[in-house]
Coordinates of C-alpha atoms in Angstrom, one line a residue:
Chain A
X382 CA 65.5 -34.7 -17.0
X383 CA 66.8 -35.6 -20.6
X384 CA 68.6 -38.8 -21.1
X385 CA 70.3 -39.9 -24.3
X386 CA 70.7 -43.3 -25.1
X387 CA 71.4 -45.9 -28.0
X388 CA 68.6 -48.6 -28.6
X389 CA 69.8 -52.2 -28.4
X390 CA 66.5 -53.5 -29.7
X391 CA 67.9 -54.2 -33.1
X392 CA 71.1 -53.7 -35.1
X393 CA 70.0 -50.3 -36.3
X394 CA 70.9 -48.7 -33.0
X395 CA 68.7 -45.7 -33.1
X396 CA 69.8 -42.5 -31.0
X397 CA 67.1 -42.1 -28.4
X398 CA 66.1 -39.0 -26.3
X399 CA 64.1 -39.7 -23.3
X400 CA 62.4 -37.1 -21.1
X401 CA 62.0 -38.4 -17.6
X402 CA 60.0 -37.2 -14.6
X403 CA 60.7 -39.1 -11.3
X404 CA 62.6 -41.8 -12.9
X405 CA 59.8 -42.6 -15.3
X406 CA 59.7 -41.8 -19.0
X407 CA 57.2 -39.2 -20.2
X408 CA 58.4 -38.9 -23.8
X409 CA 60.7 -40.8 -26.2
X410 CA 62.0 -39.5 -29.5
X411 CA 64.6 -40.7 -32.1
X412 CA 63.1 -44.2 -32.1
X413 CA 62.0 -45.9 -35.4
X414 CA 59.7 -48.3 -34.3
X415 CA 57.8 -49.5 -31.1
X416 CA 60.8 -51.6 -29.8
X417 CA 62.8 -48.4 -29.2
X418 CA 60.0 -46.7 -27.3
X419 CA 59.7 -49.7 -25.0
X420 CA 63.5 -50.0 -24.6
X421 CA 63.7 -46.5 -23.4
X422 CA 60.8 -46.6 -21.0
X423 CA 62.4 -49.8 -19.4
X424 CA 65.9 -48.4 -19.6
X425 CA 65.2 -45.4 -17.4
X426 CA 63.1 -47.2 -14.9
X427 CA 64.3 -50.9 -14.6
X428 CA 66.8 -51.9 -17.1
X429 CA 66.9 -55.6 -18.4
X430 CA 69.1 -57.6 -20.5
X431 CA 69.0 -61.1 -22.1
X432 CA 71.7 -63.3 -20.8
X433 CA 73.3 -65.8 -22.9
X434 CA 76.0 -68.3 -21.8
X435 CA 76.9 -72.0 -21.8
X436 CA 76.0 -74.5 -19.1
X437 CA 77.9 -77.8 -18.9
X438 CA 76.5 -81.3 -19.7
X439 CA 77.6 -84.0 -17.4
X440 CA 80.4 -85.2 -20.0
X441 CA 81.7 -81.6 -20.1
X442 CA 80.1 -80.5 -23.5
X443 CA 79.0 -76.8 -23.2
X444 CA 75.3 -76.4 -23.9
X445 CA 74.4 -72.9 -25.1
X446 CA 71.5 -71.3 -23.2
X447 CA 69.6 -68.1 -22.7
X448 CA 67.2 -66.4 -20.3
X449 CA 63.8 -67.1 -21.7
X450 CA 63.1 -63.3 -21.3
X451 CA 65.4 -60.4 -20.4
X452 CA 66.2 -60.3 -16.7
X453 CA 67.1 -57.1 -14.5
X454 CA 70.4 -55.8 -15.3
X455 CA 71.8 -55.9 -11.9
X456 CA 71.2 -59.6 -11.8
X457 CA 73.2 -60.5 -14.7
X458 CA 76.2 -62.0 -12.8
X459 CA 74.0 -63.9 -10.5
X460 CA 72.1 -65.4 -13.3
X461 CA 75.4 -66.4 -15.0
X462 CA 76.6 -68.0 -11.7
X463 CA 73.4 -70.0 -11.8
X464 CA 74.0 -71.2 -15.3
X465 CA 77.5 -72.3 -14.4
X466 CA 76.1 -74.2 -11.4
X467 CA 73.6 -76.1 -13.6
X468 CA 74.5 -79.8 -14.6
X469 CA 72.6 -80.6 -18.0
X470 CA 71.6 -84.3 -18.9
X471 CA 71.8 -84.9 -22.5
X472 CA 70.2 -85.0 -25.0
X473 CA 68.8 -81.5 -24.9
X474 CA 66.6 -79.8 -27.6
X475 CA 66.2 -76.1 -28.2
X476 CA 63.8 -74.7 -25.6
X477 CA 64.3 -77.3 -23.0
X478 CA 64.3 -75.8 -19.5
X479 CA 67.8 -75.9 -17.8
X480 CA 67.1 -73.9 -14.8
X481 CA 63.6 -73.2 -13.6
X482 CA 64.1 -70.0 -11.7
X483 CA 67.5 -68.3 -12.3
X484 CA 68.9 -66.4 -9.2
X485 CA 65.3 -65.5 -7.9
X486 CA 64.4 -63.5 -11.1
X487 CA 61.3 -65.9 -11.8
X488 CA 62.9 -66.4 -15.4
X489 CA 64.0 -69.7 -16.6
X490 CA 67.1 -70.6 -18.6
X491 CA 66.5 -72.5 -21.9
X492 CA 68.8 -74.5 -24.1
X493 CA 69.4 -72.9 -27.6
X494 CA 70.7 -75.8 -29.4
X495 CA 69.8 -79.4 -30.1
X496 CA 72.6 -81.7 -28.7
X497 CA 72.5 -85.4 -28.9
X498 CA 73.5 -87.7 -26.0
Chain B
X1227 CA 82.2 -89.4 -61.8
X1228 CA 79.5 -88.5 -59.6
X1229 CA 77.2 -85.8 -60.9
X1230 CA 75.0 -83.4 -59.2
X1231 CA 72.7 -80.6 -60.5
X1232 CA 73.8 -78.2 -57.7
X1233 CA 76.8 -78.3 -55.4
X1234 CA 76.9 -76.0 -52.6
X1235 CA 80.3 -75.4 -50.8
X1236 CA 79.7 -74.6 -47.1
X1237 CA 76.8 -75.5 -44.8
X1238 CA 76.7 -72.2 -42.9
X1239 CA 73.8 -69.8 -43.0
X1240 CA 74.5 -68.8 -46.7
X1241 CA 74.8 -72.5 -47.9
X1242 CA 71.6 -73.6 -46.2
X1243 CA 69.6 -70.5 -47.4
X1244 CA 70.8 -71.2 -50.9
X1245 CA 70.0 -74.8 -50.7
X1246 CA 66.4 -74.2 -49.4
X1247 CA 65.5 -71.7 -52.1
X1248 CA 67.1 -73.7 -54.9
X1249 CA 65.1 -76.8 -53.7
X1250 CA 61.9 -74.6 -53.5
X1251 CA 62.6 -73.5 -57.0
X1252 CA 62.4 -77.1 -58.3
X1253 CA 66.0 -78.4 -58.1
X1254 CA 66.0 -81.8 -56.3
X1255 CA 69.6 -83.1 -56.9
X1256 CA 71.4 -80.8 -54.4
X1257 CA 74.5 -81.5 -52.3
X1258 CA 75.9 -79.3 -49.6
X1259 CA 79.6 -80.0 -48.6
X1260 CA 80.5 -78.8 -45.1
X1261 CA 83.9 -79.4 -43.7
X1262 CA 82.8 -79.1 -40.1
X1263 CA 81.0 -82.1 -38.2
X1264 CA 77.8 -80.3 -38.2
X1265 CA 75.7 -77.7 -40.2
X1266 CA 75.4 -74.1 -39.1
X1267 CA 78.8 -72.6 -39.8
X1268 CA 80.0 -69.7 -37.5
X1269 CA 76.5 -69.6 -35.9
X1270 CA 77.1 -72.5 -33.8
X1271 CA 79.6 -70.5 -31.7
X1272 CA 77.6 -67.2 -32.0
X1273 CA 75.7 -68.2 -28.8
X1274 CA 74.5 -64.5 -28.1
X1275 CA 71.1 -63.2 -29.2
X1276 CA 70.4 -60.8 -31.9
X1277 CA 69.9 -62.8 -34.9
X1278 CA 66.8 -63.1 -37.0
X1279 CA 64.7 -59.9 -36.4
X1280 CA 64.3 -59.5 -40.2
X1281 CA 64.0 -63.2 -41.2
X1282 CA 61.9 -64.6 -38.5
X1283 CA 60.6 -61.4 -36.8
X1284 CA 62.0 -62.5 -33.5
X1285 CA 65.3 -62.4 -31.8
X1286 CA 67.2 -65.6 -31.7
X1287 CA 70.6 -66.8 -30.7
X1288 CA 73.0 -67.9 -33.4
X1289 CA 72.4 -71.7 -32.8
X1290 CA 68.7 -71.2 -32.7
X1291 CA 68.9 -69.2 -36.2
X1292 CA 71.1 -72.1 -37.5
X1293 CA 68.5 -74.6 -36.0
X1294 CA 65.7 -73.0 -38.0
X1295 CA 67.6 -73.5 -41.3
X1296 CA 68.8 -76.9 -40.4
X1297 CA 65.1 -77.8 -39.8
X1298 CA 64.2 -76.5 -43.1
X1299 CA 67.1 -78.2 -44.9
X1300 CA 66.3 -81.6 -43.5
X1301 CA 62.5 -81.2 -43.9
X1302 CA 63.1 -80.6 -47.6
X1303 CA 65.2 -83.7 -47.8
X1304 CA 68.3 -81.8 -49.0
X1305 CA 71.3 -83.9 -49.1
X1306 CA 74.3 -82.8 -47.2
X1307 CA 77.7 -84.3 -46.3
X1308 CA 79.6 -83.0 -43.1
X1309 CA 83.2 -83.7 -42.6
X1310 CA 83.6 -83.1 -46.3
X1311 CA 86.3 -80.7 -47.4
X1312 CA 86.3 -79.1 -51.1
X1313 CA 89.8 -79.0 -52.2
X1314 CA 89.4 -77.4 -55.6
X1315 CA 86.9 -76.4 -58.2
X1316 CA 87.6 -76.4 -61.9
X1317 CA 86.4 -73.7 -64.3
X1318 CA 84.1 -76.5 -65.9
X1319 CA 82.5 -77.1 -62.5
X1320 CA 84.2 -80.3 -61.4
X1321 CA 84.5 -80.2 -57.6
X1322 CA 87.3 -82.2 -55.8
X1323 CA 86.2 -83.1 -52.2
X1324 CA 87.8 -85.2 -49.6
X1325 CA 86.1 -87.0 -46.5
X1326 CA 86.9 -89.7 -44.2
X1327 CA 84.0 -92.0 -45.2
X1328 CA 84.4 -91.5 -49.1
X1329 CA 87.9 -90.6 -49.6
X1330 CA 88.9 -88.3 -52.5
X1331 CA 86.3 -87.8 -55.3
X1332 CA 85.7 -85.6 -58.3
X1333 CA 82.1 -84.5 -58.5
X1334 CA 80.6 -82.7 -61.6
X1335 CA 78.0 -80.0 -61.3
X1336 CA 75.7 -78.2 -63.5
X1337 CA 76.0 -75.2 -61.1
X1338 CA 77.9 -74.4 -58.0
X1339 CA 77.3 -72.0 -55.2
X1340 CA 80.1 -70.6 -53.3
X1341 CA 79.1 -70.3 -49.7
X1342 CA 82.5 -70.7 -47.8
X1343 CA 82.2 -67.6 -45.4
X1344 CA 85.2 -65.6 -44.2
X1345 CA 88.1 -65.9 -41.9
X1346 CA 89.4 -63.4 -39.4
X1347 CA 92.7 -61.2 -40.1
X1348 CA 95.4 -63.0 -37.9
X1349 CA 98.3 -61.5 -36.0
X1350 CA 100.6 -62.1 -39.0
X1351 CA 98.5 -59.8 -41.2
X1352 CA 98.6 -57.0 -38.6
X1353 CA 102.2 -56.1 -38.3
X1354 CA 102.2 -55.8 -34.5
X1355 CA 105.8 -55.7 -33.1
X1356 CA 106.9 -57.5 -30.1
X1357 CA 107.4 -61.2 -28.8
X1358 CA 105.4 -64.1 -29.9
X1359 CA 104.1 -65.7 -26.8
X1360 CA 101.1 -67.9 -26.0
X1361 CA 97.9 -66.0 -25.2
X1362 CA 97.2 -64.3 -28.5
X1363 CA 94.1 -65.4 -30.4
X1364 CA 91.6 -64.0 -32.9
X1365 CA 88.3 -63.1 -31.1
X1366 CA 86.5 -65.9 -33.1
X1367 CA 89.0 -68.5 -31.9
X1368 CA 88.6 -67.4 -28.3
X1369 CA 84.7 -67.6 -29.0
X1370 CA 85.0 -71.0 -30.2
X1371 CA 87.2 -72.2 -27.2
X1372 CA 84.6 -70.6 -24.7
X1373 CA 81.4 -71.5 -26.2
X1374 CA 82.1 -75.0 -28.1
X1375 CA 85.0 -76.4 -26.3
X1376 CA 84.2 -75.2 -22.9
X1377 CA 87.3 -73.4 -21.7
X1378 CA 88.4 -69.9 -21.2
X1379 CA 91.7 -68.9 -22.7
X1380 CA 92.7 -66.3 -20.0
X1381 CA 91.9 -64.1 -17.0
X1382 CA 93.3 -60.7 -17.8
X1383 CA 92.3 -59.6 -21.3
X1384 CA 93.2 -56.8 -23.7
X1385 CA 91.3 -56.6 -27.1
X1386 CA 92.6 -55.0 -30.0
X1387 CA 90.0 -54.0 -32.6
X1388 CA 86.4 -53.2 -32.0
X1389 CA 84.6 -55.7 -34.6
X1390 CA 81.5 -57.2 -33.4
X1391 CA 83.2 -60.5 -32.5
X1392 CA 85.7 -58.5 -30.4
X1393 CA 82.8 -56.6 -28.6
X1394 CA 80.8 -59.8 -28.1
X1395 CA 83.9 -61.5 -26.6
X1396 CA 84.5 -58.7 -24.0
X1397 CA 81.2 -59.5 -22.7
X1398 CA 81.5 -63.2 -22.6
X1399 CA 85.0 -63.3 -21.2
X1400 CA 83.5 -61.0 -18.5
X1401 CA 80.6 -63.3 -17.8
X1402 CA 83.1 -66.2 -17.5
X1403 CA 85.1 -64.4 -14.9
X1404 CA 87.9 -62.7 -16.7
X1405 CA 88.7 -59.1 -16.3
X1406 CA 88.7 -57.4 -19.7
X1407 CA 90.8 -54.2 -19.3
X1408 CA 90.4 -52.4 -22.5
X1409 CA 89.2 -52.6 -26.1
X1410 CA 91.7 -50.5 -28.4
X1411 CA 90.6 -49.5 -31.9
X1412 CA 92.9 -48.1 -34.5
X1413 CA 90.4 -46.1 -36.3
X1414 CA 88.6 -43.0 -34.9
X1415 CA 85.3 -45.0 -35.0
X1416 CA 84.2 -48.4 -33.8
X1417 CA 84.3 -51.3 -36.1
X1418 CA 81.2 -53.0 -34.6
X1419 CA 77.5 -52.1 -34.3
X1420 CA 76.4 -49.3 -31.7
X1421 CA 74.2 -51.7 -29.8
X1422 CA 77.3 -53.8 -29.1
X1423 CA 79.1 -51.0 -27.7
X1424 CA 76.2 -50.3 -25.3
X1425 CA 75.3 -54.0 -24.3
X1426 CA 78.9 -55.4 -24.4
X1427 CA 81.2 -52.7 -23.3
X1428 CA 79.2 -49.9 -21.5
X1429 CA 77.1 -52.4 -19.4
X1430 CA 80.3 -53.8 -18.0
X1431 CA 82.3 -50.6 -17.7
X1432 CA 84.8 -51.8 -20.3
X1433 CA 86.7 -48.8 -21.7
X1434 CA 86.9 -48.3 -25.5
X1435 CA 89.8 -46.2 -26.7
X1436 CA 89.5 -45.0 -30.2
X1437 CA 92.5 -44.2 -32.3
X1438 CA 94.6 -46.4 -30.0
X1439 CA 96.7 -49.6 -31.1
X1440 CA 99.1 -52.1 -29.8
X1441 CA 102.7 -51.2 -30.4
X1442 CA 104.6 -54.0 -28.3
X1443 CA 103.8 -57.3 -27.0
X1444 CA 105.7 -58.7 -23.9
X1445 CA 106.3 -62.2 -22.7
X1446 CA 108.6 -65.0 -23.4
X1447 CA 106.4 -68.1 -23.0
X1448 CA 103.1 -66.6 -22.0
X1449 CA 101.9 -63.2 -22.7
X1450 CA 102.6 -60.7 -19.9
X1451 CA 101.4 -57.4 -21.2
X1452 CA 101.0 -55.0 -24.1
X1453 CA 101.8 -51.4 -24.8
X1454 CA 99.1 -49.3 -26.3
X1455 CA 99.6 -45.8 -27.9
X1456 CA 97.4 -43.2 -29.4
X1457 CA 97.7 -43.0 -33.1
X1458 CA 97.5 -39.7 -35.2
X1459 CA 95.4 -39.0 -38.3
X1460 CA 97.9 -40.9 -40.4
X1461 CA 97.6 -44.0 -38.3
X1462 CA 101.2 -43.6 -36.8
X1463 CA 101.7 -43.9 -33.0
X1464 CA 102.1 -40.6 -31.2
X1465 CA 105.2 -40.8 -29.1
X1466 CA 104.7 -40.0 -25.3
X1467 CA 101.3 -41.6 -25.2
X1468 CA 102.4 -45.2 -24.4
X1469 CA 100.5 -47.0 -21.7
X1470 CA 101.3 -50.5 -20.4
X1471 CA 98.7 -53.1 -19.7
X1472 CA 99.6 -56.3 -18.0
X1473 CA 97.5 -59.2 -19.4
X1474 CA 97.8 -62.8 -20.1
X1475 CA 95.4 -62.8 -23.2
X1476 CA 95.3 -60.5 -26.3
X1477 CA 92.2 -61.0 -28.6
X1478 CA 92.3 -59.7 -32.1
X1479 CA 89.0 -58.4 -33.8
X1480 CA 90.6 -56.6 -36.8
X1481 CA 88.4 -57.5 -39.7
X1482 CA 87.2 -60.5 -41.7
X1483 CA 88.4 -61.6 -45.0
X1484 CA 86.3 -63.7 -47.4
X1485 CA 87.7 -67.1 -47.9
X1486 CA 88.5 -67.3 -51.8
X1487 CA 91.2 -69.6 -52.2
X1488 CA 89.0 -72.1 -54.1
X1489 CA 87.5 -69.4 -56.1
X1490 CA 90.7 -67.8 -57.1
X1491 CA 92.1 -71.1 -58.2
X1492 CA 88.9 -71.8 -60.3
X1493 CA 89.8 -68.6 -62.3
X1494 CA 87.0 -66.5 -60.6
X1495 CA 87.8 -62.7 -60.7
X1496 CA 88.1 -61.3 -57.3
X1497 CA 87.3 -57.6 -56.4
X1498 CA 90.2 -56.2 -54.6
X1499 CA 88.1 -54.2 -52.2
X1500 CA 85.7 -56.7 -51.0
X1501 CA 88.2 -59.8 -51.5
X1502 CA 85.1 -61.6 -52.8
X1503 CA 84.1 -62.6 -56.4
X1504 CA 83.0 -60.0 -58.8
X1505 CA 79.3 -60.9 -59.5
X1506 CA 76.4 -59.6 -61.4
X1507 CA 72.9 -59.0 -60.3
X1508 CA 72.2 -62.8 -60.4
X1509 CA 75.2 -63.2 -58.0
X1510 CA 76.9 -65.1 -60.7
X1511 CA 80.7 -64.9 -61.1
X1512 CA 82.6 -64.5 -64.4
X1513 CA 82.4 -68.3 -64.8
X1514 CA 79.0 -69.4 -66.1
X1515 CA 77.1 -71.4 -63.5
X1516 CA 79.2 -70.5 -60.4
X1517 CA 77.5 -68.2 -58.0
X1518 CA 78.5 -66.6 -54.8
X1519 CA 76.8 -65.4 -51.6
X1520 CA 77.1 -64.7 -48.0
X1521 CA 80.4 -63.6 -46.3
X1522 CA 82.5 -65.4 -49.1
X1523 CA 81.0 -62.5 -51.4
X1524 CA 81.3 -59.7 -49.1
X1525 CA 81.6 -59.6 -45.2
X1526 CA 78.0 -58.8 -43.8
X1527 CA 77.0 -57.4 -40.5
X1528 CA 73.7 -59.4 -40.2
X1529 CA 73.0 -63.0 -40.9
X1530 CA 69.6 -62.0 -41.9
X1531 CA 71.0 -60.2 -45.0
X1532 CA 73.2 -63.3 -45.6
X1533 CA 70.0 -65.5 -45.8
X1534 CA 68.2 -63.1 -48.1
X1535 CA 71.2 -62.8 -50.4
X1536 CA 71.8 -66.4 -50.4
X1537 CA 68.2 -67.2 -51.1
X1538 CA 68.4 -65.2 -54.4
X1539 CA 71.7 -67.1 -55.2
X1540 CA 69.8 -70.3 -54.7
X1541 CA 66.8 -69.1 -57.0
X1542 CA 69.2 -67.9 -59.7
X1543 CA 71.3 -71.1 -59.8
X1544 CA 68.0 -73.0 -60.1
X1545 CA 67.0 -70.9 -62.9
X1546 CA 70.4 -71.5 -64.6
X1547 CA 70.1 -75.2 -64.3
X1548 CA 66.4 -75.3 -65.4
X1549 CA 67.6 -73.4 -68.6
X1550 CA 70.2 -76.0 -69.2
X1551 CA 72.9 -73.5 -68.6
X1552 CA 71.8 -71.5 -71.4
X1553 CA 71.8 -67.8 -70.7
X1554 CA 69.5 -65.5 -72.3
X1555 CA 71.1 -62.9 -74.6
X1556 CA 72.9 -60.8 -72.0
X1557 CA 74.3 -58.1 -74.3
X1558 CA 73.0 -55.3 -72.2
X1559 CA 75.3 -55.4 -69.1
X1560 CA 75.8 -52.1 -67.2
X1561 CA 78.5 -51.5 -64.5
X1562 CA 77.9 -50.2 -61.3
X1563 CA 80.7 -48.1 -60.1
X1564 CA 81.4 -46.8 -56.4
X1565 CA 81.6 -43.1 -56.6
X1566 CA 82.4 -40.6 -53.8
X1567 CA 82.5 -42.0 -50.4
X1568 CA 81.5 -45.6 -51.6
X1569 CA 84.0 -48.4 -51.2
X1570 CA 82.3 -51.1 -53.2
X1571 CA 78.9 -52.2 -54.4
X1572 CA 77.6 -55.7 -54.8
X1573 CA 76.6 -56.3 -57.5
X1574 CA 79.0 -54.6 -59.6
X1575 CA 77.5 -55.5 -62.9
X1576 CA 73.7 -55.7 -63.9
X1577 CA 72.4 -57.3 -66.8
X1578 CA 69.5 -55.1 -67.7
X1579 CA 68.2 -57.3 -70.5
X1580 CA 66.9 -60.0 -68.2
X1581 CA 65.9 -58.5 -65.1
X1582 CA 63.4 -60.5 -63.1
X1583 CA 63.6 -58.8 -59.8
X1584 CA 64.3 -55.3 -58.5
X1585 CA 68.0 -54.8 -57.8
X1586 CA 69.1 -55.1 -54.3
X1587 CA 72.4 -53.1 -54.2
X1588 CA 74.6 -53.3 -51.1
X1589 CA 77.5 -51.3 -50.3
X1590 CA 79.8 -49.8 -47.7
X1591 CA 80.8 -46.2 -47.2
X1592 CA 84.5 -45.1 -46.6
X1593 CA 84.0 -42.8 -43.6
X1594 CA 81.6 -41.6 -41.3
X1595 CA 78.9 -39.4 -43.0
X1596 CA 76.3 -37.3 -41.3
X1597 CA 73.2 -35.8 -42.9
X1598 CA 74.3 -36.7 -46.3
X1599 CA 72.5 -38.5 -49.2
X1600 CA 73.0 -41.9 -51.2
X1601 CA 72.8 -40.8 -54.8
X1602 CA 72.5 -43.2 -57.7
X1603 CA 73.2 -41.7 -61.0
X1604 CA 73.4 -42.6 -64.8
X1605 CA 75.2 -40.0 -66.6
X1606 CA 73.9 -36.7 -65.3
X1607 CA 70.4 -38.3 -64.5
X1608 CA 69.6 -39.1 -60.9
X1609 CA 67.9 -42.4 -60.5
X1610 CA 67.4 -42.4 -56.8
X1611 CA 68.4 -40.1 -54.0
X1612 CA 68.0 -41.0 -50.3
X1613 CA 68.9 -38.8 -47.4
X1614 CA 70.5 -40.6 -44.4
X1615 CA 71.0 -39.3 -40.9
X1616 CA 74.2 -41.2 -40.5
X1617 CA 76.2 -43.6 -42.3
X1618 CA 79.3 -45.4 -40.9
X1619 CA 81.8 -48.0 -42.6
X1620 CA 80.9 -50.6 -40.0
X1621 CA 77.3 -50.7 -41.2
X1622 CA 76.3 -51.9 -44.7
X1623 CA 74.0 -49.8 -46.7
X1624 CA 71.6 -50.9 -49.3
X1625 CA 69.2 -49.3 -52.0
X1626 CA 66.7 -51.1 -54.0
X1627 CA 66.5 -50.1 -57.7
X1628 CA 63.3 -50.7 -59.4
X1629 CA 63.9 -52.8 -62.5
X1630 CA 61.8 -50.4 -64.7
X1631 CA 64.3 -47.7 -63.8
X1632 CA 67.2 -49.7 -65.0
X1633 CA 65.9 -51.1 -68.3
X1634 CA 66.8 -48.1 -70.1
X1635 CA 69.8 -47.1 -68.1
X1636 CA 73.5 -46.8 -68.9
X1637 CA 76.3 -47.5 -66.4
X1638 CA 75.4 -46.2 -63.0
X1639 CA 77.3 -44.6 -60.1
X1640 CA 76.7 -44.8 -56.4
X1641 CA 78.0 -42.0 -54.4
X1642 CA 77.7 -40.1 -51.2
X1643 CA 76.6 -36.3 -51.4
X1644 CA 76.6 -33.6 -48.9
X1645 CA 72.9 -32.6 -48.0
X1646 CA 70.6 -33.6 -50.7
X1647 CA 66.9 -34.5 -51.0

C-alpha cells in the first residue's frame, strides 16, 4: 500500500511517500533527512506526538509544560487531562518533572519555563 | 543625559540575539529596553514545540528557546530594563524611554537596534461586516489568555485566517476542551506551515476551508455566530454559498504587521510591501547607526531565522560603534529589485565596496510556484539559479550570494522563472 503524508519533523514539511506492507513501512521517499524517514516509519505503525499545554500552579499561574518525548497519538487527550489535574508548586525550573507518568504512557511531563515563587 | 554605546529596543528573540552578538563583538555598554515585565517577547506565549532546530539542533518550546537566550544575556552581563517603554527615537539617536521606577528619560546612543517585533492585523483592519459583540479576538490575544493568564476565551470557536498562530490556537483550544468548528482562509492556499495543518488541524479533524471568508457576524452582547461564504478568484463572496456557524468565539489569524511607529517617527524609510524599514546588507536603515532586525524588519516564519538575522545586526552595530560611527566609503551601493513573482527582498540595498560576509538574501514569493527556479540576475548575466520543487507565499525563501560574485556586479534582480536549471 502507498501512503502520502507531510513530514512534521521540521518546518520544511516534506511530502513523503511511504510504501507499506502489513502496516509497516518498507520504503520512504521524498524526505530530505533522516527525521523524515523515522517520522514516516512511526506514522504508519504507531503515530506519536509531542503534547504541550499548561499546568496550574497553586496560586493559579499557568506553568507551560511538555511531554518529555512524544506520546502515542491516541493518548493525547488523556495526557492533556493528566496535565490539567496536576498541581504545581512554585518555583519551577525548565526540565522539572511535573507529572511522573502521564496517563500510563510512561512518559513524564516537564516544565518548559523558569517561574519564580 | 544618560549615554550608552548601544540601545536595543525590544527584549524578544531579535533583541536578545542582537545584544548577545554585539557583546561578543566587544561592545560592553549595551542596554535592552523591554516593555513587558520579562524578557522573551512573543516566545513566552508560544508554549508549543518546534523552535530551535536550526539554532540549537533540537526541538524546543517557545519559553525554552527564550530561556536559552535569556541565559546567554544574563551570563554575558548584558544590562536590560523590563517595564520600560520607548516612546520615541530621534534621528540623532536620542531615545525617550519611560518606566515606573525611573520615570521619563532621554538616553543618547551611538547606535540603536530596532527589535520591536510585529502586531496582529485586528478586526478593524479586515472590513468584516456585522455586529460588534464580545468574543472576537486575534489569535495571539487568545493565545496569551490561555497560555499566560490561564483562562479560555470560549467553547465554540471559528477561526478566520490560517496563519500559524491561528492553526496553533485551533489545537490549543481543542486541548482546553473547546470545539473548533472550522478554519476559514480567504486565499486559495494556507497562510501557515504545512506541518501545522497536519498536526494542528488534521490530527483533530478540524476542517480547513480555503477560499472562504466571514461575511457576517451575529450577536448583540456576546458573539452568537458567523456566516461563511466561498469567495471567487477576485476575492468577492459567491452568492448562494453562505453557511451559518453558531459560535461564541471568533479568532482572527489574518497576518502580522511590523510595529514601526517609532521608526517612522524617527524618519526611517519604510518599505510599503514589508511594512518594515528599508535596510542595506548591514541591516542598517537610512539613518546612520540605526539597525533593524527580526519581525520589525519583515515578518519571519521561524524564530531561528530571526536569531540569525539579529545576530548579524548586533555584529554590524558593534562594527559601526568601533569605527566611531564613521562609515567606509560606501559609494558602491547596488539595488536589489524584486522581479517576477517576488514580493520583496531583504536587504534591498547592498554596499558592494565593503562586503565582509556573503549576502544572505531573504524574500517571499507572490503565489504558489511548482517546479520553478529562483534566478538572480545583473543585467543579462545570471549570478545564481536554483531550482525549487515548490515555493509558497507563507514560507520565506532565501539565497546566499557569495561576496566575490557581487563585487563587480551592478544592480541585481531576484525573480521566479518557469523551469530553469
